[in-house]
Short mmCIF file of C-alpha atoms in Angstrom, two decimals:
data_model
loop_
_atom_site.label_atom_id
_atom_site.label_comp_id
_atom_site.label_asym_id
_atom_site.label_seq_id
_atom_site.Cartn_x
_atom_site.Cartn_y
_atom_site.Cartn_z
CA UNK A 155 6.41 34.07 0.42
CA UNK A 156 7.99 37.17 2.23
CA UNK A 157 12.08 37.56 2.14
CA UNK A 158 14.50 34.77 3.57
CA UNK A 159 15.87 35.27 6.94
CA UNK A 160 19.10 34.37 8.45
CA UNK A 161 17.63 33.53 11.72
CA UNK A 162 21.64 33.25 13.46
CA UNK A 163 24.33 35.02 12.44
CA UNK A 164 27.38 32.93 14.39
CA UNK A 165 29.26 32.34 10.78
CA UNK A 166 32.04 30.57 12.64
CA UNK A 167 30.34 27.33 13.33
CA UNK A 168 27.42 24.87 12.13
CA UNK A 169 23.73 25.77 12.44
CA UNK A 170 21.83 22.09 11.58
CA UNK A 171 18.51 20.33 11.90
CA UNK A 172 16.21 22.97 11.82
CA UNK A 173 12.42 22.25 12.95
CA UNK A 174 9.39 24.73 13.02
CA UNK A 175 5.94 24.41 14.66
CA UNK A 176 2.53 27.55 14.62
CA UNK A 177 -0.19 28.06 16.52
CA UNK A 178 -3.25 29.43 15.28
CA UNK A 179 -2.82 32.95 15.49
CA UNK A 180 0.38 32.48 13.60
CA UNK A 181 3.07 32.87 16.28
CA UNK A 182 6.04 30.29 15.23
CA UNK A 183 8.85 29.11 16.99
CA UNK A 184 12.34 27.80 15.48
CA UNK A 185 14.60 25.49 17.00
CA UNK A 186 18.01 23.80 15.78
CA UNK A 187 21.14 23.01 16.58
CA UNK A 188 24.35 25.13 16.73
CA UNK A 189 28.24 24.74 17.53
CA UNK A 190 29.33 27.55 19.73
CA UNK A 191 33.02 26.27 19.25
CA UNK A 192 32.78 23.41 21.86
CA UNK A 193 30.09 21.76 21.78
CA UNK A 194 26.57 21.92 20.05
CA UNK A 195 23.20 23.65 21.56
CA UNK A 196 19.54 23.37 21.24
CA UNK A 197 18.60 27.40 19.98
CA UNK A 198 15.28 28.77 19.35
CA UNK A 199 13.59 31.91 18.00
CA UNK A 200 10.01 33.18 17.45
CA UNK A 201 8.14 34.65 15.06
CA UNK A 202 4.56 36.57 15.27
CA UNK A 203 2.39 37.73 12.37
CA UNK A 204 4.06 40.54 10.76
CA UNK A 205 6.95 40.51 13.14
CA UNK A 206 10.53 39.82 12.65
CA UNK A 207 12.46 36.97 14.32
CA UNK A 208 13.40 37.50 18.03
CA UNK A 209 17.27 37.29 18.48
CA UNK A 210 17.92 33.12 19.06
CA UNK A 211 18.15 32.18 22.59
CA UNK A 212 20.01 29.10 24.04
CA UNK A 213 16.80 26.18 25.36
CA UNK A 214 19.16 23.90 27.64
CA UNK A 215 22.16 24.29 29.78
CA UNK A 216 23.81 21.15 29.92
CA UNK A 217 27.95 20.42 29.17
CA UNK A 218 27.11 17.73 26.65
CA UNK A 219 26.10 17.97 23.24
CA UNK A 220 23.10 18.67 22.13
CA UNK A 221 20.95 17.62 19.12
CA UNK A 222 18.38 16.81 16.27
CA UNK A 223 15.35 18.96 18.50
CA UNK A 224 12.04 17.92 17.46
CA UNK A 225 9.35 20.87 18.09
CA UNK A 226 5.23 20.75 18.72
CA UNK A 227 2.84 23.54 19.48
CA UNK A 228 -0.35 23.77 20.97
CA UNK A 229 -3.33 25.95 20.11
CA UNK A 230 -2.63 28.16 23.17
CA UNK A 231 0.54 28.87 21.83
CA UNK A 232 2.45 26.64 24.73
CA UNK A 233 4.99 24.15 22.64
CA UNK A 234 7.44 21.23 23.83
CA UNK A 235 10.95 20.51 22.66
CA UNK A 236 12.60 17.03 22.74
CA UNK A 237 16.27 16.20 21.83
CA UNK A 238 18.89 13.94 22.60
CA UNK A 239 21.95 14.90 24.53
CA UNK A 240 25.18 13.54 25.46
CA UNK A 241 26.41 13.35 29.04
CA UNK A 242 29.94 12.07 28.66
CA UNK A 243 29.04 8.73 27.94
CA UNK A 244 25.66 8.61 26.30
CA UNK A 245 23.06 10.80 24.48
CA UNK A 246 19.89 10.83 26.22
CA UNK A 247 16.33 11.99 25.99
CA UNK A 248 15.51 15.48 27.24
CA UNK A 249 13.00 18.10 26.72
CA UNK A 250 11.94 21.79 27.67
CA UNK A 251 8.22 24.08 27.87
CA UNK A 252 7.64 27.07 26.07
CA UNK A 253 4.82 29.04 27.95
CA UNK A 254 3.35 31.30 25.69
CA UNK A 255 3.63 35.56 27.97
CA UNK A 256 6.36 33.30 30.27
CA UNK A 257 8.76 31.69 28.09
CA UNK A 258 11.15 28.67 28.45
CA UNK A 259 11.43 26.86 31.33
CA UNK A 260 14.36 24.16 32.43
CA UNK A 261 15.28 21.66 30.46
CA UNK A 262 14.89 17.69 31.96
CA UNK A 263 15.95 14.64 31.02
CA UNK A 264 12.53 12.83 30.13
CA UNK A 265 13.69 8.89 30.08
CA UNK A 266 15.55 7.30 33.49
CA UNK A 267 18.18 5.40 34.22
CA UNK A 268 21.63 4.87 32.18
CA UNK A 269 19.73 2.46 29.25
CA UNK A 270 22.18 3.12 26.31
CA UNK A 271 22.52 5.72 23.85
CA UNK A 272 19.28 7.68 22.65
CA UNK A 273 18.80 8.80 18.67
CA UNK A 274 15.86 10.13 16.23
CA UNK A 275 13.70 11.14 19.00
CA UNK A 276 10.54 12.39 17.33
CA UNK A 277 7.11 14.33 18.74
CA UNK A 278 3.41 14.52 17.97
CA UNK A 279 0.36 16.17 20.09
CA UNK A 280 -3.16 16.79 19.43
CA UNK A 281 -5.83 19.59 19.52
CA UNK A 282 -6.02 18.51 23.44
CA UNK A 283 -2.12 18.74 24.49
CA UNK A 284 -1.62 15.47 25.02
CA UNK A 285 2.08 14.76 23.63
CA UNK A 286 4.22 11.76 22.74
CA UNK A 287 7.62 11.47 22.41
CA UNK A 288 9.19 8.33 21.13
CA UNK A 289 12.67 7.13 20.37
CA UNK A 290 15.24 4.55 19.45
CA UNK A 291 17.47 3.27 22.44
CA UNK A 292 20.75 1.28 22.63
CA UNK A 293 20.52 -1.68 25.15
CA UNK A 294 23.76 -3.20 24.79
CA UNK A 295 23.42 -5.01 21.91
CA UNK A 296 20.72 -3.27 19.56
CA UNK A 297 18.23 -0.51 20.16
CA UNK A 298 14.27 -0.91 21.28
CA UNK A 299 11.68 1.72 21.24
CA UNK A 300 10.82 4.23 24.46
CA UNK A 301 8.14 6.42 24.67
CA UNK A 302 7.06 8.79 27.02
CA UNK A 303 4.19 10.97 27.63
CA UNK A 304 3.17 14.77 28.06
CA UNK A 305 0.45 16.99 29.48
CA UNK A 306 0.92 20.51 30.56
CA UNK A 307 -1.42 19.93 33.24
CA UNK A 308 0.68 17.27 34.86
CA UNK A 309 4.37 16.89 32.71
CA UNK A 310 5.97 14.23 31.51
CA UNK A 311 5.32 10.72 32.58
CA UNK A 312 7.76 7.66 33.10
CA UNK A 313 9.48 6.63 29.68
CA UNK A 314 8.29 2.72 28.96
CA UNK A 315 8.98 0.55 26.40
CA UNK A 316 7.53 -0.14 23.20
CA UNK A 317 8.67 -2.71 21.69
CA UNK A 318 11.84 -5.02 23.02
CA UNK A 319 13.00 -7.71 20.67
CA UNK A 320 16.12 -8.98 19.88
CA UNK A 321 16.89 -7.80 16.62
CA UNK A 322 17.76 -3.58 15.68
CA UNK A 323 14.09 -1.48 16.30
CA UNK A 324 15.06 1.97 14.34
CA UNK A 325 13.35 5.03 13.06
CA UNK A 326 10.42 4.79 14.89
CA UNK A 327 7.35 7.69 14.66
CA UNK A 328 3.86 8.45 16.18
CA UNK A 329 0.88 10.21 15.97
CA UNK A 330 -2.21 10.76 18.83
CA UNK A 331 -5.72 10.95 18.42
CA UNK A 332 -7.84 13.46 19.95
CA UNK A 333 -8.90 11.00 22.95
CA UNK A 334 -4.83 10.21 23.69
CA UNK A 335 -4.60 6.61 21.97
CA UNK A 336 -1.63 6.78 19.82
CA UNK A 337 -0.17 4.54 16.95
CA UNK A 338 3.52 3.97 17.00
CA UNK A 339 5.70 2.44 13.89
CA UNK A 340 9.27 1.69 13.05
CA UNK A 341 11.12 -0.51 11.18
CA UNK A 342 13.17 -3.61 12.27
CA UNK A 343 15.33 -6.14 11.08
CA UNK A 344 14.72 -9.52 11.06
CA UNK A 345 17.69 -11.45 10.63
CA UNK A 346 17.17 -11.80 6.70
CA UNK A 347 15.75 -7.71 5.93
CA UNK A 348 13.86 -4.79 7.64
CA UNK A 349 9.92 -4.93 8.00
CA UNK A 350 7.60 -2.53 9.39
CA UNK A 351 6.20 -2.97 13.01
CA UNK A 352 3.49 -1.44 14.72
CA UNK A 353 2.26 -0.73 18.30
CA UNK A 354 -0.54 0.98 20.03
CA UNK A 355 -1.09 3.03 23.16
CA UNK A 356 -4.16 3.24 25.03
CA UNK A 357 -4.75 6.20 26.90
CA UNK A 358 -4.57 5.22 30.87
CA UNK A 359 -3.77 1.69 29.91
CA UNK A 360 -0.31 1.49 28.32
CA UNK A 361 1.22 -0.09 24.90
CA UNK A 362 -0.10 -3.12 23.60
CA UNK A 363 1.91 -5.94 21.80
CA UNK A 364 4.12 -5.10 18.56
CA UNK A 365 3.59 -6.56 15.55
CA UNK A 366 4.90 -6.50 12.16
CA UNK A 367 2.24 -5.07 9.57
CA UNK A 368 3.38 -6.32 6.12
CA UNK A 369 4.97 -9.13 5.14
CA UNK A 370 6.15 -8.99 1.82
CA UNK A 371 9.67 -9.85 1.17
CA UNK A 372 11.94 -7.21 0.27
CA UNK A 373 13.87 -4.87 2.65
CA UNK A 374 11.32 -1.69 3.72
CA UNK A 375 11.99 1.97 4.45
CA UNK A 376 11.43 4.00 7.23
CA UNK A 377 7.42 4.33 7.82
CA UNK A 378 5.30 7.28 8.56
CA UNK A 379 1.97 7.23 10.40
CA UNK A 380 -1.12 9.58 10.92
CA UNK A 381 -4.18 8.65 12.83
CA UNK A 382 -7.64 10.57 11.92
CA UNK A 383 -10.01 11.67 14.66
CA UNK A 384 -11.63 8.10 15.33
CA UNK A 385 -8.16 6.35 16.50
CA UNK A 386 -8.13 4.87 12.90
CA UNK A 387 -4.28 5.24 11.33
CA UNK A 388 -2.89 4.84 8.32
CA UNK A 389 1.24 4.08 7.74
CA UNK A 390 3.14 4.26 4.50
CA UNK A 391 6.35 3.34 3.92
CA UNK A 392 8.90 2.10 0.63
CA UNK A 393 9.88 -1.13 0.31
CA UNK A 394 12.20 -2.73 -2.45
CA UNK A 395 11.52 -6.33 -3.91
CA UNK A 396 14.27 -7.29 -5.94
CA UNK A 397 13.99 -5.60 -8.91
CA UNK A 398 12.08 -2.10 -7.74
CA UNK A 399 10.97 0.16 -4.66
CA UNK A 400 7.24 0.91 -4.43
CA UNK A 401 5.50 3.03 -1.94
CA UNK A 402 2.96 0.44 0.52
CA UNK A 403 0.58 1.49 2.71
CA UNK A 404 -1.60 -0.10 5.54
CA UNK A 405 -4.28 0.96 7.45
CA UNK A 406 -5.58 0.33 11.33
CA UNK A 407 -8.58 0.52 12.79
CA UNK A 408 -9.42 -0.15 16.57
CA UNK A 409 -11.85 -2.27 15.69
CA UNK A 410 -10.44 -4.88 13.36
CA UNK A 411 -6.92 -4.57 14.24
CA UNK A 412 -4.06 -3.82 10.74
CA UNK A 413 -5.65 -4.68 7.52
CA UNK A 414 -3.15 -6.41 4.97
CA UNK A 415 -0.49 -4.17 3.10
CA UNK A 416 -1.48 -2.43 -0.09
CA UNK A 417 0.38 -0.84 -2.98
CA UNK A 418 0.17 2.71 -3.09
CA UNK A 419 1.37 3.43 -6.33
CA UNK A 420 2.05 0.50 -9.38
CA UNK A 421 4.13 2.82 -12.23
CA UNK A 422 7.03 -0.08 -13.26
CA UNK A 423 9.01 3.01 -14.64
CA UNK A 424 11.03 3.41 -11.38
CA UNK A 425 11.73 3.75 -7.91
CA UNK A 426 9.06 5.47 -5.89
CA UNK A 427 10.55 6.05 -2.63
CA UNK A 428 10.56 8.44 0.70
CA UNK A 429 7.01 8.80 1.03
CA UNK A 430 5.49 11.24 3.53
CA UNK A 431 2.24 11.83 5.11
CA UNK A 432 -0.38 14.48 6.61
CA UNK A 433 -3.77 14.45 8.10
CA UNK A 434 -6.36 17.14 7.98
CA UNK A 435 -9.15 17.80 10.33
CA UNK A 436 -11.81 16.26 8.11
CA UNK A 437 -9.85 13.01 8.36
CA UNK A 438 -8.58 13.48 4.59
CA UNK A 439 -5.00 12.17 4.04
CA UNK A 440 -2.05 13.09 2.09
CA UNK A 441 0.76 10.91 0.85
CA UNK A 442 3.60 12.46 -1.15
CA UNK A 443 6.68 10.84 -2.46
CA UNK A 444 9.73 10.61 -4.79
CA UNK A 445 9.30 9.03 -8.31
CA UNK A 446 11.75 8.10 -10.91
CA UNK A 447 10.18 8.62 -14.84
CA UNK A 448 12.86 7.07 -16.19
CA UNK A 449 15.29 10.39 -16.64
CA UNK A 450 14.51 12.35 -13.10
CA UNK A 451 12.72 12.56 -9.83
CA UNK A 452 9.25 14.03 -9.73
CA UNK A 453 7.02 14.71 -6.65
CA UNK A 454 3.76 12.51 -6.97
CA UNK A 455 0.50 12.55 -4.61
CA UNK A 456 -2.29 10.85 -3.58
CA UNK A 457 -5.19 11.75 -0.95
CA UNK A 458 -7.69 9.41 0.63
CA UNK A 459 -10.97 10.77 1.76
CA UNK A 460 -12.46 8.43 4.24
CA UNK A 461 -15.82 8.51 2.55
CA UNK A 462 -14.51 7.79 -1.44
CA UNK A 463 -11.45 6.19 -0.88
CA UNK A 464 -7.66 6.67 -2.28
CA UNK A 465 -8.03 9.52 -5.55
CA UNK A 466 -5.82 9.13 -8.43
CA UNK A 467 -2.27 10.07 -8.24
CA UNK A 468 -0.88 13.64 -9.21
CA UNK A 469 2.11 15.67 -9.67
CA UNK A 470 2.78 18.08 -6.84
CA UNK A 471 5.56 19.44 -9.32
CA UNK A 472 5.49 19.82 -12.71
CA UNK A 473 7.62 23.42 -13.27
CA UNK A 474 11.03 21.90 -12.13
CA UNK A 475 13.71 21.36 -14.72
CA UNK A 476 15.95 19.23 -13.09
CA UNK A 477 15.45 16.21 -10.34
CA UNK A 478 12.78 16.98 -7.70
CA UNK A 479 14.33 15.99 -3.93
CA UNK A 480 11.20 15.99 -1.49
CA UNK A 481 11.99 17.37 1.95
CA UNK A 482 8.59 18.20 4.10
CA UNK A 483 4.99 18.53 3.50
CA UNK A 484 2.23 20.03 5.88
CA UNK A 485 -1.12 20.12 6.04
CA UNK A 486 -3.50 22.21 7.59
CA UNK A 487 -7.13 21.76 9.10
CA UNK A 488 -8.54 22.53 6.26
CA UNK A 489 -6.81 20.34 3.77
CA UNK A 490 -4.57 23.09 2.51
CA UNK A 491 -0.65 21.92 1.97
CA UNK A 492 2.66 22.83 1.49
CA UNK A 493 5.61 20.91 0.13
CA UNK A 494 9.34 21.67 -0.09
CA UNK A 495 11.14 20.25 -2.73
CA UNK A 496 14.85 20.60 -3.56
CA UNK A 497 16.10 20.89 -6.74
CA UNK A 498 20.00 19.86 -7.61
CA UNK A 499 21.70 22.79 -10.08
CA UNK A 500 25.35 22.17 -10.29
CA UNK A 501 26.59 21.79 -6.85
CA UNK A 502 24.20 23.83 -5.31
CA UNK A 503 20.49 22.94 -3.92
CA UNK A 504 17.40 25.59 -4.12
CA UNK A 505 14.05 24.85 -2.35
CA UNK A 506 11.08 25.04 -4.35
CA UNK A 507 7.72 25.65 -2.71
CA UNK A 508 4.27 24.23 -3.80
CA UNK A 509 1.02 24.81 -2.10
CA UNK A 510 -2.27 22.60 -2.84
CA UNK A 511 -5.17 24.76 -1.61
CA UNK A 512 -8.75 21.81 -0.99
CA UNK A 513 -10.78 24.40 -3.81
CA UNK A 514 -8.06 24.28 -6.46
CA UNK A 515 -5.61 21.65 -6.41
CA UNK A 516 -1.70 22.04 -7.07
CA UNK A 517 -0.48 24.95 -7.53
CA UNK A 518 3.32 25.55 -9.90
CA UNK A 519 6.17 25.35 -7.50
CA UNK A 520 7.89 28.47 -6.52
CA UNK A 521 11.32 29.27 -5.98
CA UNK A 522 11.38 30.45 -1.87
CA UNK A 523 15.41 30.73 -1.48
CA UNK A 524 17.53 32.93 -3.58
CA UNK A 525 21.46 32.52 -1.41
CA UNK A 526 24.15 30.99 -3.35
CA UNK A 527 25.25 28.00 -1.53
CA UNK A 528 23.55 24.60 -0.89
CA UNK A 529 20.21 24.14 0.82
CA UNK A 530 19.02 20.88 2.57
CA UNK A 531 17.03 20.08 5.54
CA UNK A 532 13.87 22.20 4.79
CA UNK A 533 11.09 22.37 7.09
CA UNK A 534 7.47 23.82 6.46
CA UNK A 535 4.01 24.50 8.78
CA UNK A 536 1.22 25.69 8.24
CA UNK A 537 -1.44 26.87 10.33
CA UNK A 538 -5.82 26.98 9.33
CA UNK A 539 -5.65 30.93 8.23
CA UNK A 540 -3.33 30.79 5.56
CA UNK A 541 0.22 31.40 7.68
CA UNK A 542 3.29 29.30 6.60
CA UNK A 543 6.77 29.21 7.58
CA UNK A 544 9.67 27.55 6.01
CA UNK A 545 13.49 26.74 7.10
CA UNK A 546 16.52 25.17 6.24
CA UNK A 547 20.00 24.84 6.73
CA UNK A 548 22.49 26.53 4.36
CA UNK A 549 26.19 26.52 3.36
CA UNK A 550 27.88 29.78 2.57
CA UNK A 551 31.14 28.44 1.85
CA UNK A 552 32.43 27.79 5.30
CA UNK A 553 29.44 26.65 7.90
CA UNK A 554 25.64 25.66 7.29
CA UNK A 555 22.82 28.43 8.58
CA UNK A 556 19.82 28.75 9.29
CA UNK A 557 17.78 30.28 7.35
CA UNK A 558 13.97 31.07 7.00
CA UNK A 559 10.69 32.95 5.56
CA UNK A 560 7.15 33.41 6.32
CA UNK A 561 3.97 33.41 4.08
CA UNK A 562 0.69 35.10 5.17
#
C-alpha cells in the first residue's frame, strides 16, 4: 500500500460516502459527497497507474442536495454514477457518464414522474456494460423497489417497478449476469418482522413476481446478492431468532427457481452478523462477516466453489488486538480479495487491510491509514493485475475527509 491521500482539501465542510470503481488497466475514479457551505455535491477524481489524483471536479449541477453516489466501471474505462437528489420537495434518482479521453457528461434524472422520495440507490454492471440501478421509493405510505436500466449504446431505460406491496420494501441490491438477467433482493416487513424477498429480471422481458426466500421466524438483515456467469445467484443475509443472529444464505438457479434457506455459519458463541459477498470470474464465491467469540469481533470467511461446495470457515483477521468492524471486501477475476476492517482504539477508528491471494490464502492484516482522527466508511477495488485502491471518510477534529491510497 502506497501513502494516504487527502483527495479534497475544503476543511470547512463534510466530505462523506466515499465509493471507488477500476478498470483493467488500473485507472480509478472516486466519487463522494461534499458540503460547499449550502448544500451538498456529487465530486469525483481519478487516478491512473503511478499517477497522482486529478484535482476533484463537481459531477452534477443541480440546486438540491446531493447524495450517497454509487460508482461502476467498465473494462473500457467508461463508468456510471447514480445518486439521489433533492429538488425542493423530494430526493430523486439521477445519474451521469464518464467517457474515458472525453470525460463527464450531464447529469439526468433516471426515474419519472414525482413518485415520493428516493434513498440507497445502489449499481452493478457486467463484463458487457449492461447496468442496473435499483432503489427504494416512498409512495405515500411506504417505499417499493424501482429499477432502471443502462447501456452505453442506447442510455438509460424507463425506471419500473420491482416489487409493490403494501408493507416497507428497503435496502434493496442487485447483481447482472453476463447475458443481462439480473437478481434483485431486499428486505421487507411483514406486519410481525422483516424477511428477505427476491425478484428477477429477464433481459428484453422485464421483472418477474417477488417472493420472499426464507421463512424462518426471526427479524433478518439487509441481504447481499451475486450471480455467477450461468444466471445462478446466491444471497446472504443475518437474521436473529430470539436468542442469536446467524448468517443464512440461499441460492437461485434459473432452472429450479430459490432453493430453501441454509445456515451459513452454526458457532452458538455469538452474533455473526453484516455479512458481505463477492464473485470471481471462475464462479467462486466469497462471504465475509462479523463474529462475536465471546470477548470481541473477528472477521470470518467462507468460499463456495461451484464444483466442491461451501469450504470451511476462516479468519480473514487474526493480527488485530481489539474488535474487528468489517467495512468492504472485493474480489477480483481471479479470486484474489481485499477486505477493510476497522479497528476501535480509544475514540478513534484505523482501517486495517487484508488481502487473500487464490495460491496462498489470508494474508495478516495491515495497517493502511496512519491520521489521527476517526475513520469509517472504507471502500476497496481491485482490479485482475494486482491494482487496489482504498478510501474513506475521516474526521480531523472539525469535518470528515476524504481520504485514499493505491496498491500496485
Amino acid at each position: 500500500w502506497k501513502i494516504q491521500t487527502l483527495l479534497e482539501t475544503d476543511d470547512a465542510n463534510w466530505a462523506e460516502n466515499v465509493d471507488l470503481a477500476i478498470d483493467p488497466k488500473g485507472n480509478i475514479i472516486a466519487v463522494w459527497q461534499q458540503n460547499d457551505g449550502t448544500r451538498y455535491n456529487i465530486l469525483s477524481s481519478r487516478h491512473e497507474p503511478e499517477g497522482g489524483w486529478t484535482t476533484p471536479v463537481a459531477i452534477e449541477n443541480d440546486t438540491g442536495d446531493a447524495q450517497k453516489p454509487k460508482i461502476v466501471m467498465h473494462k473500457n474505462g467508461n463508468a456510471v454514477v447514480v445518486w439521489s437528489q433533492y429538488d425542493g420537495s423530494e430526493y430523486s434518482a439521477w445519474a451521469n457518464t464518464y467517457i474515458k479521453n472525453s470525460g463527464w457528461g450531464v447529469s439526468q434524472k433516471i426515474e419519472t414522474g414525482n413518485l415520493g422520495g428516493v434513498n440507497l440507490i445502489k449499481i452493478s454492471t457486467n463484463r458487457q456494460g449492461n447496468v442496473m440501478a435499483i432503489w427504494q421509493q416512498y409512495n405515500g405510505s411506504d417505499n417499493d423497489i424501482w429499477a432502471n436500466t443502462f447501456t452505453f449504446d442506447s442510455g438509460w431505460g424507463t425506471a419500473e417497478l420491482v416489487e409493490q406491496h403494501s408493507q416497507n420494501a428497503e435496502n434493496p441490491e442487485v447483481a447482472i449476469d453476463p447475458t443481462g438477467n439480473a437478481i434483485a433482493v431486499w428486505y421487507q416487513h411483514d406486519g410481525v418482522r422483516t424477511n428477505v424477498w427476491a425478484n428477477r429480471y429477464v433481459y428484453g422481458t422485464g421483472w418477474e413476481s417477488a417472493a420472499t426466500i426464507e421463512t424462518q421466524d426471526g427479524y433478518a438483515s439487509p441481504p447481499m446478492i451475486v450471480v455467477d456467469s450461468s444466471g445462478n445467484g446466491i444471497a446472504v443475509w443475518s437474521q436473529y431468532d430470539g436468542l442469536r443472529t446467524d448468517v443464512w444464505y440461499n441460492s437461485y438457479s434459473p432452472s429450479s427457481g430459490w432453493a430453501n434457506a441454509q445456515l451459513l455459519e452454526n458457532d452458538n458463541s455469538g452474533a455473526a452478523m453484516e455479512p458481505q459477498i463477492a464473485i470471481d470470474g471462475a464462479d467462486n464465491v466469497l462471504v465475509v462477516w462479523s463474529q462475536n467469540d465471546g470477548s470481541k469481533n473477528n472477521i470470518l470467511s467462507r468460499r463456495y466453489n461451484p464444483l466442491s461446495g461451501w469450504n470451511t470457515i476462516e479468519y480473514v483477521e487474526t493480527n488485530i488486538s481489539n474488535s474487528a468492524i468489517l467495512d468492504s471486501v472485493a474480489v477480483n477475476y481471479q479470486g484474489d480479495a481485499i477486505v477493510l476492517i476497522g479497528e476501535k482504539v480509544g475514540l478513534e477508528q484505523n482501517i486495517w487491510a487484508s488481502q487473500y491471494t487464490h495460491n496462498r490464502g489470508w494474508s495478516s492484516a495491515e495497517l493502511i491509514e496512519h491520521n489521527a482522527g476517526d475513520s469509517i466508511y472504507s471502500r476497496v477495488i481491485i482490479n485482475n493485475n494486482g491494482y487496489a485502491a482504498a478510501a474513506w471518510q475521516q474526521y480531523d477534529s472539525d469535518p470528515y475527509n476524504i481520504w485514499a491510497t493505491v496498491f500496485y
